[in-house]
Short mmCIF file of C-alpha atoms and ligand atoms in Angstrom, two decimals:
data_model
loop_
_atom_site.label_atom_id
_atom_site.label_comp_id
_atom_site.label_asym_id
_atom_site.label_seq_id
_atom_site.Cartn_x
_atom_site.Cartn_y
_atom_site.Cartn_z
CA MET A 12 -17.49 13.88 9.74
CA GLU A 13 -17.75 10.01 10.01
CA TYR A 14 -15.11 8.44 7.75
CA ASN A 15 -16.73 5.94 5.36
CA HIS A 16 -14.42 4.59 2.67
CA TYR A 17 -17.29 2.75 1.01
CA ASN A 18 -19.10 6.06 0.32
CA ILE A 19 -15.71 7.49 -0.65
CA LYS A 20 -15.10 4.84 -3.26
CA ASN A 21 -18.49 5.83 -4.80
CA ASP A 22 -17.16 9.33 -5.42
CA PHE A 23 -14.56 8.03 -7.80
CA PRO A 24 -16.16 6.78 -11.14
CA ILE A 25 -12.94 4.93 -12.21
CA LEU A 26 -13.00 2.83 -8.94
CA LEU A 27 -16.29 1.37 -10.03
CA ARG A 28 -15.18 0.05 -13.35
CA GLU A 29 -14.02 -3.58 -13.99
CA VAL A 30 -10.52 -3.89 -15.48
CA ARG A 31 -11.26 -7.47 -16.57
CA PRO A 32 -14.66 -9.18 -16.69
CA GLY A 33 -15.84 -9.62 -13.21
CA THR A 34 -12.74 -8.13 -11.65
CA ARG A 35 -13.05 -4.74 -9.97
CA LEU A 36 -10.16 -2.35 -9.97
CA VAL A 37 -7.99 -2.44 -6.88
CA TYR A 38 -6.01 0.70 -7.29
CA LEU A 39 -2.75 0.67 -5.25
CA ASP A 40 -0.70 3.19 -7.19
CA SER A 41 -1.85 6.50 -5.83
CA THR A 42 1.75 7.50 -5.08
CA ALA A 43 2.22 7.76 -8.89
CA THR A 44 -1.04 9.51 -9.42
CA ALA A 45 -4.30 9.53 -7.50
CA GLN A 46 -7.72 8.93 -8.99
CA LYS A 47 -10.18 11.79 -9.40
CA PRO A 48 -13.59 12.21 -7.75
CA ARG A 49 -16.61 13.15 -9.92
CA VAL A 50 -16.68 16.58 -8.46
CA VAL A 51 -13.35 17.34 -9.73
CA ILE A 52 -14.10 16.00 -13.24
CA ASP A 53 -17.35 17.85 -13.33
CA ALA A 54 -15.82 21.13 -12.18
CA MET A 55 -13.45 21.00 -15.17
CA SER A 56 -16.12 20.02 -17.76
CA GLN A 57 -18.48 22.68 -16.42
CA TYR A 58 -15.70 25.33 -16.74
CA TYR A 59 -15.22 24.27 -20.50
CA GLU A 60 -18.96 24.25 -21.02
CA LEU A 61 -19.76 27.54 -19.37
CA ASN A 62 -16.81 29.73 -18.60
CA ASN A 63 -13.88 28.95 -20.95
CA ALA A 64 -11.77 32.04 -21.69
CA ASN A 65 -8.17 33.22 -21.24
CA ILE A 66 -7.36 34.76 -17.97
CA HIS A 67 -5.83 38.11 -16.85
CA ARG A 68 -6.42 39.50 -20.31
CA GLY A 69 -9.91 40.13 -21.79
CA ILE A 70 -12.49 42.35 -20.18
CA HIS A 71 -15.46 40.32 -21.50
CA GLN A 72 -17.73 38.47 -19.10
CA LEU A 73 -16.22 34.92 -19.75
CA ALA A 74 -12.59 36.25 -19.23
CA GLU A 75 -13.62 37.81 -15.96
CA GLU A 76 -15.35 34.60 -14.81
CA ALA A 77 -12.40 32.43 -15.71
CA THR A 78 -9.95 34.86 -13.99
CA GLU A 79 -12.07 34.83 -10.87
CA MET A 80 -12.30 31.04 -10.83
CA TYR A 81 -8.55 30.63 -11.32
CA GLU A 82 -7.71 33.14 -8.60
CA LEU A 83 -10.28 31.46 -6.31
CA ALA A 84 -8.52 28.18 -6.74
CA ARG A 85 -5.24 29.90 -5.72
CA GLU A 86 -6.93 31.20 -2.57
CA LYS A 87 -8.26 27.73 -1.71
CA ILE A 88 -4.77 26.15 -2.14
CA ALA A 89 -3.17 29.00 -0.10
CA GLN A 90 -5.68 28.26 2.71
CA PHE A 91 -5.15 24.48 2.47
CA ILE A 92 -1.36 24.85 3.12
CA HIS A 93 -1.88 27.84 5.50
CA ALA A 94 0.21 30.24 3.32
CA HIS A 95 0.40 33.76 4.61
CA ASN A 96 -1.11 35.15 1.30
CA THR A 97 -2.01 34.11 -2.17
CA LYS A 98 1.02 35.91 -3.61
CA GLU A 99 3.12 33.15 -2.18
CA VAL A 100 1.30 30.42 -4.14
CA ILE A 101 2.62 30.02 -7.65
CA PHE A 102 0.92 27.68 -10.17
CA THR A 103 3.47 25.45 -12.03
CA ARG A 104 2.94 22.23 -13.98
CA ASN A 105 4.00 19.91 -11.16
CA THR A 106 6.35 19.33 -8.30
CA THR A 107 9.20 18.76 -10.77
CA GLU A 108 8.73 22.16 -12.35
CA SER A 109 8.38 23.92 -8.90
CA ILE A 110 11.69 22.45 -7.90
CA ASN A 111 13.40 23.38 -11.15
CA LEU A 112 12.02 26.93 -10.76
CA VAL A 113 13.74 27.29 -7.41
CA VAL A 114 16.97 25.79 -8.69
CA GLN A 115 17.07 27.89 -11.87
CA THR A 116 16.06 31.20 -10.30
CA TRP A 117 17.10 31.26 -6.55
CA GLY A 118 19.95 28.71 -7.16
CA ARG A 119 21.32 30.44 -10.30
CA LYS A 120 21.19 33.84 -8.72
CA PHE A 121 22.39 33.09 -5.15
CA LEU A 122 24.65 30.07 -5.24
CA GLN A 123 28.27 30.45 -6.20
CA ALA A 124 31.10 27.94 -6.90
CA GLY A 125 32.04 26.01 -3.82
CA ASP A 126 28.67 26.59 -2.05
CA LEU A 127 27.20 23.53 -0.27
CA VAL A 128 23.65 22.22 -0.94
CA ILE A 129 22.37 19.34 1.31
CA LEU A 130 20.01 16.76 -0.18
CA THR A 131 19.15 13.27 1.03
CA GLU A 132 19.66 9.73 -0.28
CA MET A 133 15.86 9.16 -0.39
CA GLU A 134 15.02 11.87 -2.97
CA HIS A 135 12.96 11.36 -6.06
CA HIS A 136 14.94 12.14 -9.15
CA SER A 137 13.09 15.50 -9.44
CA ASN A 138 14.79 16.74 -6.29
CA LEU A 139 18.20 15.41 -7.39
CA VAL A 140 18.68 16.02 -11.09
CA PRO A 141 17.90 19.75 -11.17
CA TRP A 142 20.54 20.18 -8.43
CA GLN A 143 23.06 18.00 -10.29
CA MET A 144 22.49 20.15 -13.45
CA LEU A 145 23.21 23.40 -11.53
CA ALA A 146 26.10 21.87 -9.58
CA ALA A 147 27.80 20.78 -12.78
CA GLU A 148 27.37 24.17 -14.32
CA LYS A 149 28.32 26.25 -11.28
CA ASN A 150 30.64 23.91 -9.45
CA ILE A 151 28.35 23.75 -6.48
CA GLN A 152 28.90 21.03 -3.93
CA LEU A 153 26.26 18.43 -3.17
CA GLU A 154 26.18 16.42 0.00
CA PHE A 155 23.62 13.81 1.05
CA ILE A 156 21.95 12.86 4.40
CA PRO A 157 22.25 9.00 4.38
CA VAL A 158 19.31 6.75 4.90
CA ARG A 159 19.72 4.29 7.64
CA GLU A 160 18.80 0.67 7.48
CA ASN A 161 15.48 1.29 9.23
CA GLY A 162 14.50 3.81 6.52
CA GLU A 163 15.08 6.95 8.65
CA LEU A 164 17.49 9.64 7.77
CA ASP A 165 20.78 9.74 9.57
CA PHE A 166 20.32 12.90 11.75
CA ASN A 167 23.76 12.74 13.31
CA HIS A 168 25.16 12.95 9.86
CA PHE A 169 22.84 15.81 9.11
CA ASP A 170 24.18 17.72 12.13
CA GLN A 171 27.61 17.20 10.85
CA LEU A 172 26.77 18.51 7.33
CA LEU A 173 25.21 21.53 8.89
CA GLU A 174 28.50 22.44 10.43
CA LYS A 175 29.94 22.85 6.98
CA ASN A 176 28.02 26.11 6.40
CA PRO A 177 25.43 24.96 3.76
CA LYS A 178 23.59 27.53 1.81
CA PHE A 179 20.56 25.41 0.95
CA VAL A 180 18.83 22.14 2.25
CA ALA A 181 16.21 20.29 0.12
CA PHE A 182 14.48 17.10 1.16
CA THR A 183 11.37 15.27 0.72
CA HIS A 184 8.63 15.40 3.46
CA MET A 185 7.58 11.86 2.74
CA SER A 186 9.50 9.12 0.80
CA ASN A 187 7.69 7.85 -2.32
CA VAL A 188 9.44 4.39 -1.77
CA LEU A 189 9.80 3.81 1.98
CA GLY A 190 6.85 5.88 3.13
CA THR A 191 9.18 7.54 5.69
CA ILE A 192 7.78 10.82 7.04
CA ASN A 193 10.72 13.13 7.77
CA PRO A 194 10.54 15.51 10.72
CA ALA A 195 10.34 18.50 8.47
CA LYS A 196 9.83 21.14 11.20
CA GLU A 197 12.91 20.10 13.20
CA MET A 198 14.97 19.72 10.03
CA ILE A 199 14.01 23.23 8.87
CA GLN A 200 14.77 24.68 12.28
CA LYS A 201 18.29 23.10 12.25
CA ALA A 202 18.93 24.26 8.69
CA HIS A 203 17.84 27.89 9.52
CA ALA A 204 20.05 27.80 12.61
CA ALA A 205 22.90 26.92 10.32
CA GLY A 206 22.01 29.76 8.00
CA ALA A 207 20.61 27.73 5.12
CA LEU A 208 17.28 28.01 3.25
CA VAL A 209 15.03 25.05 2.81
CA LEU A 210 12.89 23.55 0.05
CA VAL A 211 10.61 20.73 1.03
CA ASP A 212 9.47 18.30 -1.64
CA GLY A 213 5.77 17.93 -0.60
CA ALA A 214 4.63 15.67 -3.48
CA GLN A 215 3.72 12.80 -1.05
CA SER A 216 2.81 14.87 2.07
CA VAL A 217 0.34 17.54 1.00
CA PRO A 218 -2.07 14.81 -0.42
CA HIS A 219 -1.85 12.64 2.65
CA PHE A 220 -1.80 14.79 5.88
CA SER A 221 -2.35 18.31 6.95
CA VAL A 222 0.57 20.59 6.05
CA ASP A 223 1.06 24.15 7.46
CA VAL A 224 3.86 25.88 5.63
CA GLN A 225 3.99 28.75 8.17
CA ASP A 226 4.18 26.44 11.15
CA LEU A 227 6.92 24.40 9.36
CA ASP A 228 8.62 27.73 8.43
CA ALA A 229 9.49 26.28 4.99
CA ASP A 230 11.13 28.67 2.63
CA PHE A 231 9.85 26.73 -0.40
CA TYR A 232 7.36 23.92 -0.67
CA ALA A 233 6.49 22.05 -3.76
CA PHE A 234 3.64 19.74 -4.67
CA SER A 235 1.42 18.36 -7.50
CA ALA A 236 -2.41 18.38 -7.94
CA HIS A 237 -2.53 15.05 -9.60
CA LYS A 238 -1.45 13.18 -6.50
CA MET A 239 -4.21 14.75 -4.43
CA CYS A 240 -7.39 13.93 -6.46
CA GLY A 241 -6.74 16.90 -8.83
CA PRO A 242 -5.84 16.84 -12.57
CA THR A 243 -2.43 16.42 -14.12
CA GLY A 244 -0.67 19.49 -15.51
CA VAL A 245 -0.85 21.70 -12.51
CA GLY A 246 1.26 22.04 -9.31
CA ILE A 247 2.31 24.48 -6.74
CA LEU A 248 5.41 26.21 -5.64
CA TYR A 249 4.90 27.93 -2.33
CA GLY A 250 7.61 30.44 -1.44
CA LYS A 251 7.98 33.10 1.22
CA GLU A 252 7.10 36.47 -0.29
CA LYS A 253 10.49 38.18 0.38
CA LEU A 254 12.35 35.32 -1.29
CA LEU A 255 10.08 35.17 -4.34
CA ASP A 256 10.43 38.91 -4.71
CA SER A 257 14.22 38.53 -4.76
CA MET A 258 14.21 35.94 -7.48
CA PRO A 259 14.49 36.55 -11.19
CA PRO A 260 11.66 35.15 -13.41
CA PHE A 261 11.79 31.57 -14.63
CA LEU A 262 10.26 31.55 -17.99
CA GLY A 263 9.73 34.69 -20.10
CA GLY A 264 6.52 35.57 -21.97
CA GLY A 265 3.04 36.81 -21.54
CA ASP A 266 1.51 37.62 -18.06
CA MET A 267 4.93 37.65 -16.33
CA ILE A 268 5.58 41.21 -17.38
CA LYS A 269 4.37 44.77 -16.54
CA LYS A 270 5.91 46.38 -19.53
CA VAL A 271 7.88 45.33 -22.53
CA LEU A 272 10.21 47.32 -24.78
CA LEU A 273 12.10 45.89 -27.75
CA ARG A 274 15.18 45.33 -25.74
CA SER A 275 13.97 45.03 -22.23
CA PHE A 276 11.10 44.24 -19.88
CA LYS A 277 9.81 45.09 -16.49
CA GLU A 278 8.80 42.06 -14.56
CA ASN A 279 5.38 41.58 -13.02
CA ASP A 280 4.69 41.22 -9.27
CA ILE A 281 4.49 37.77 -7.68
CA PRO A 282 2.79 35.36 -8.23
CA HIS A 283 2.34 36.35 -11.85
CA LYS A 284 6.14 36.95 -12.30
CA PHE A 285 6.54 33.21 -12.37
CA GLU A 286 3.44 32.29 -14.41
CA ALA A 287 4.43 33.00 -18.09
CA GLY A 288 1.96 32.20 -20.84
CA THR A 289 -1.55 30.72 -20.55
CA PRO A 290 -1.60 28.46 -17.68
CA ALA A 291 -3.57 25.21 -17.16
CA ILE A 292 -6.80 27.12 -16.21
CA ALA A 293 -9.32 24.20 -16.13
CA GLU A 294 -6.80 22.13 -14.18
CA ALA A 295 -6.26 24.92 -11.67
CA ILE A 296 -10.02 25.07 -11.15
CA GLY A 297 -10.08 21.31 -10.82
CA PHE A 298 -7.30 21.58 -8.35
CA GLY A 299 -9.38 24.03 -6.25
CA LYS A 300 -12.25 21.52 -6.29
CA ALA A 301 -9.92 18.74 -5.20
CA VAL A 302 -8.86 20.79 -2.19
CA ASP A 303 -12.53 21.43 -1.37
CA TYR A 304 -13.14 17.66 -1.54
CA LEU A 305 -10.15 16.79 0.70
CA THR A 306 -10.98 19.46 3.15
CA GLN A 307 -14.59 18.26 3.41
CA ILE A 308 -13.40 14.82 4.30
CA GLY A 309 -10.71 16.20 6.59
CA MET A 310 -6.99 15.72 6.20
CA ASP A 311 -6.75 14.28 9.74
CA ASN A 312 -9.43 11.76 8.85
CA ILE A 313 -7.50 10.81 5.67
CA ALA A 314 -4.23 10.47 7.45
CA ALA A 315 -5.80 8.31 10.27
CA HIS A 316 -7.51 6.06 7.74
CA GLU A 317 -4.38 5.56 5.80
CA LYS A 318 -2.41 4.73 8.96
CA LYS A 319 -4.92 1.94 9.69
CA ILE A 320 -4.84 0.48 6.17
CA THR A 321 -1.07 0.61 6.12
CA GLN A 322 -0.65 -1.12 9.58
CA TYR A 323 -3.20 -3.76 8.37
CA ALA A 324 -1.21 -4.23 5.14
CA LEU A 325 2.12 -4.47 6.78
CA GLN A 326 0.71 -7.12 9.09
CA LYS A 327 -0.88 -9.11 6.31
CA LEU A 328 2.14 -8.85 4.01
CA LYS A 329 4.35 -10.33 6.77
CA SER A 330 2.33 -13.68 6.34
CA ILE A 331 3.36 -13.96 2.71
CA GLU A 332 6.13 -16.39 2.08
CA ASN A 333 9.15 -15.09 0.08
CA LEU A 334 8.03 -11.43 0.53
CA LYS A 335 10.44 -8.97 2.03
CA ILE A 336 9.28 -5.46 2.79
CA PHE A 337 11.80 -2.68 2.05
CA CYS A 338 12.20 -1.08 5.47
CA PRO A 339 9.21 -2.63 7.36
CA ASP A 340 9.90 -0.77 10.65
CA VAL A 341 10.15 2.86 9.62
CA PRO A 342 8.94 4.59 12.85
CA ASP A 343 6.79 7.14 11.19
CA ARG A 344 5.31 6.19 7.79
CA GLY A 345 2.70 6.99 5.34
CA GLY A 346 0.77 4.58 3.14
CA VAL A 347 3.46 3.28 0.85
CA ILE A 348 4.95 -0.21 1.07
CA SER A 349 7.68 -1.34 -1.34
CA PHE A 350 8.71 -4.95 -1.31
CA GLU A 351 10.62 -7.75 -3.16
CA MET A 352 9.73 -11.37 -3.69
CA GLY A 353 12.94 -13.29 -3.90
CA LEU A 354 14.00 -14.01 -7.37
CA ILE A 355 10.61 -13.08 -8.89
CA HIS A 356 11.12 -9.89 -10.81
CA PRO A 357 9.03 -6.94 -9.61
CA HIS A 358 7.64 -6.53 -13.18
CA ASP A 359 6.34 -10.11 -13.03
CA VAL A 360 4.78 -9.54 -9.68
CA ALA A 361 3.04 -6.43 -11.12
CA GLN A 362 1.92 -8.26 -14.18
CA VAL A 363 0.39 -11.16 -12.24
CA LEU A 364 -1.48 -8.70 -10.01
CA ASP A 365 -2.70 -6.82 -13.05
CA HIS A 366 -4.34 -10.01 -14.13
CA TYR A 367 -6.50 -9.80 -11.01
CA GLY A 368 -7.18 -6.16 -11.48
CA ILE A 369 -4.70 -4.96 -8.89
CA ALA A 370 -2.57 -1.93 -9.91
CA VAL A 371 0.79 -1.72 -8.24
CA ARG A 372 3.98 -0.14 -9.51
CA ALA A 373 7.21 -1.92 -10.28
CA GLY A 374 10.65 -0.38 -10.88
CA HIS A 375 12.90 2.14 -9.11
CA HIS A 376 10.01 4.53 -8.63
CA CYS A 377 12.33 7.45 -9.76
CA ALA A 378 14.56 6.84 -6.71
CA MET A 379 17.44 4.98 -8.30
CA PRO A 380 20.08 6.02 -5.69
CA LEU A 381 17.99 4.79 -2.92
CA HIS A 382 17.45 1.41 -4.52
CA GLU A 383 21.17 1.27 -5.38
CA LYS A 384 22.10 1.89 -1.71
CA PHE A 385 20.10 -1.07 -0.55
CA GLY A 386 21.41 -3.23 -3.47
CA LEU A 387 17.92 -3.52 -5.18
CA PRO A 388 17.57 -2.92 -8.86
CA ALA A 389 13.79 -2.55 -8.49
CA THR A 390 10.95 -3.22 -6.15
CA SER A 391 7.15 -3.59 -6.25
CA ARG A 392 5.13 -0.91 -4.53
CA ALA A 393 1.62 -0.81 -3.16
CA SER A 394 0.39 2.56 -2.05
CA PHE A 395 -2.88 3.57 -0.36
CA TYR A 396 -5.09 6.58 -0.36
CA LEU A 397 -8.45 7.70 1.14
CA TYR A 398 -10.44 5.43 -1.11
CA ASN A 399 -8.66 2.17 -0.32
CA ASP A 400 -10.12 -0.29 2.13
CA PHE A 401 -9.33 -3.46 4.00
CA GLU A 402 -10.75 -5.44 1.15
CA ASP A 403 -8.23 -4.01 -1.27
CA VAL A 404 -5.49 -5.23 1.05
CA ASP A 405 -7.08 -8.61 1.34
CA LEU A 406 -7.20 -8.85 -2.54
CA LEU A 407 -3.59 -7.82 -2.80
CA VAL A 408 -2.65 -10.58 -0.34
CA ILE A 409 -4.59 -13.16 -2.41
CA GLY A 410 -2.95 -11.81 -5.57
CA LEU A 411 0.43 -12.14 -4.04
CA GLN A 412 -0.23 -15.74 -3.02
CA HIS A 413 -1.09 -16.42 -6.65
CA VAL A 414 2.34 -14.78 -7.65
CA ASN A 415 4.09 -17.28 -5.33
CA GLU A 416 2.04 -20.25 -6.66
CA LEU A 417 2.78 -19.31 -10.22
CA PHE A 418 6.54 -18.97 -9.83
CA ALA A 419 6.95 -21.79 -7.24
N1 LIG B 8 8.82 14.13 -5.47
C1 LIG B 8 8.22 13.02 -4.96
C2 LIG B 8 8.52 12.59 -3.50
C3 LIG B 8 7.44 12.13 -5.75
O1 LIG B 8 6.94 11.08 -5.27
C4 LIG B 8 7.19 12.62 -7.08
C5 LIG B 8 6.43 11.72 -7.97
C6 LIG B 8 7.74 13.67 -7.56
C7 LIG B 8 8.51 14.47 -6.72
C8 LIG B 8 7.48 14.21 -8.96
O2 LIG B 8 6.14 14.64 -9.08
P1 LIG B 8 5.64 15.11 -10.42
O3 LIG B 8 4.18 15.41 -10.30
O4 LIG B 8 6.43 16.37 -10.78
O5 LIG B 8 5.93 13.98 -11.42
N2 LIG B 8 6.43 10.26 -7.67
C9 LIG B 8 6.07 9.28 -8.48
C10 LIG B 8 6.14 7.98 -8.09
O6 LIG B 8 6.49 7.60 -6.95
N3 LIG B 8 5.69 7.22 -9.09
O7 LIG B 8 5.37 7.95 -10.14
C11 LIG B 8 5.61 9.28 -9.79
#
């Protein structure tokens, strides 16, 4: 299919609105959350208008329809990431909950005092804090693969850490600050060779390029719908069937059981074992629609488009006085560019840009240790997705020139 970002923009109602009179929205914050195409919004309202019922419970017509739609969404997502079967695809609330699920079930059961878990210095807080919580409780050792000056992980150091007999390795497939795409397949191979299991934080990868969990041989893979044109409130934990079977449930309640006595219960089979309580049904259905939408456009087309926009933006941003890109030469990068502008505070940068309808994020982007390492309290960040075009970049550049003029 021919990639046409002008047509794509038209699929997203919000991108057609003005944020100030005469100023169209230039949305450059998709790393935080992506906008939603009309097909996703419609699928969710149609569900509420026509099919709303609780799932896996009633035998009435609506309950059957809702259950079927929910399970169909699971099938679509399983296919999208090339999972072996749908039992390996667990609906959670988001990436954060998916990671916490692994830490609190697999980690709590299989890790013991003194065991080593390897993380990286570029992790989002959601792949740090859950491990820190368990480490403090169970006296588990945490070690970190350093980030080099060029924004890549230090693979020599990783090799050294692997010699220490780690039990688990968890890392992000793509950095939400630097855009670095980590060589997940090689890292997983090495970790497996050292006898460790691997969780990949896919919050920034699944939305932006094709991911095949079987080819990667990931043991666990976590991502969120809202960063891939789907709604908030729903995410996925992919896990290998054998591992998921070996793990205790996360939350207790309805749907995750086969049988309950007053003092005990028998847990349900996967994936239901990990889906206690009424889930985000409309959101799961919207998620399925988002996957349809992305598939129709083609993940390879999306990735290629984002590469072009990012290269264009890197080039253009270099022309701006006083602007320093945070790791401009990462060899393999996605559509995320963080930068600083001398003494101008990132919040001021974002505020001036907002005046022109340009949405960027300012702060530590939930990666405080990474900022700390490079001596930066905060950065501004522009990120790109399938609906961004060259004009968005041009408007960003003009906006940044205004920032310089204003604070000169
Ligand atoms: N991991 C990475 C790499 C992320 O970028 C994010 C969200 C998460 C995990 C957490 O995802 P959630 O859906 O559970 O919240 N990143 C960002 C960001 O960069 N700005 O806002 C959220």
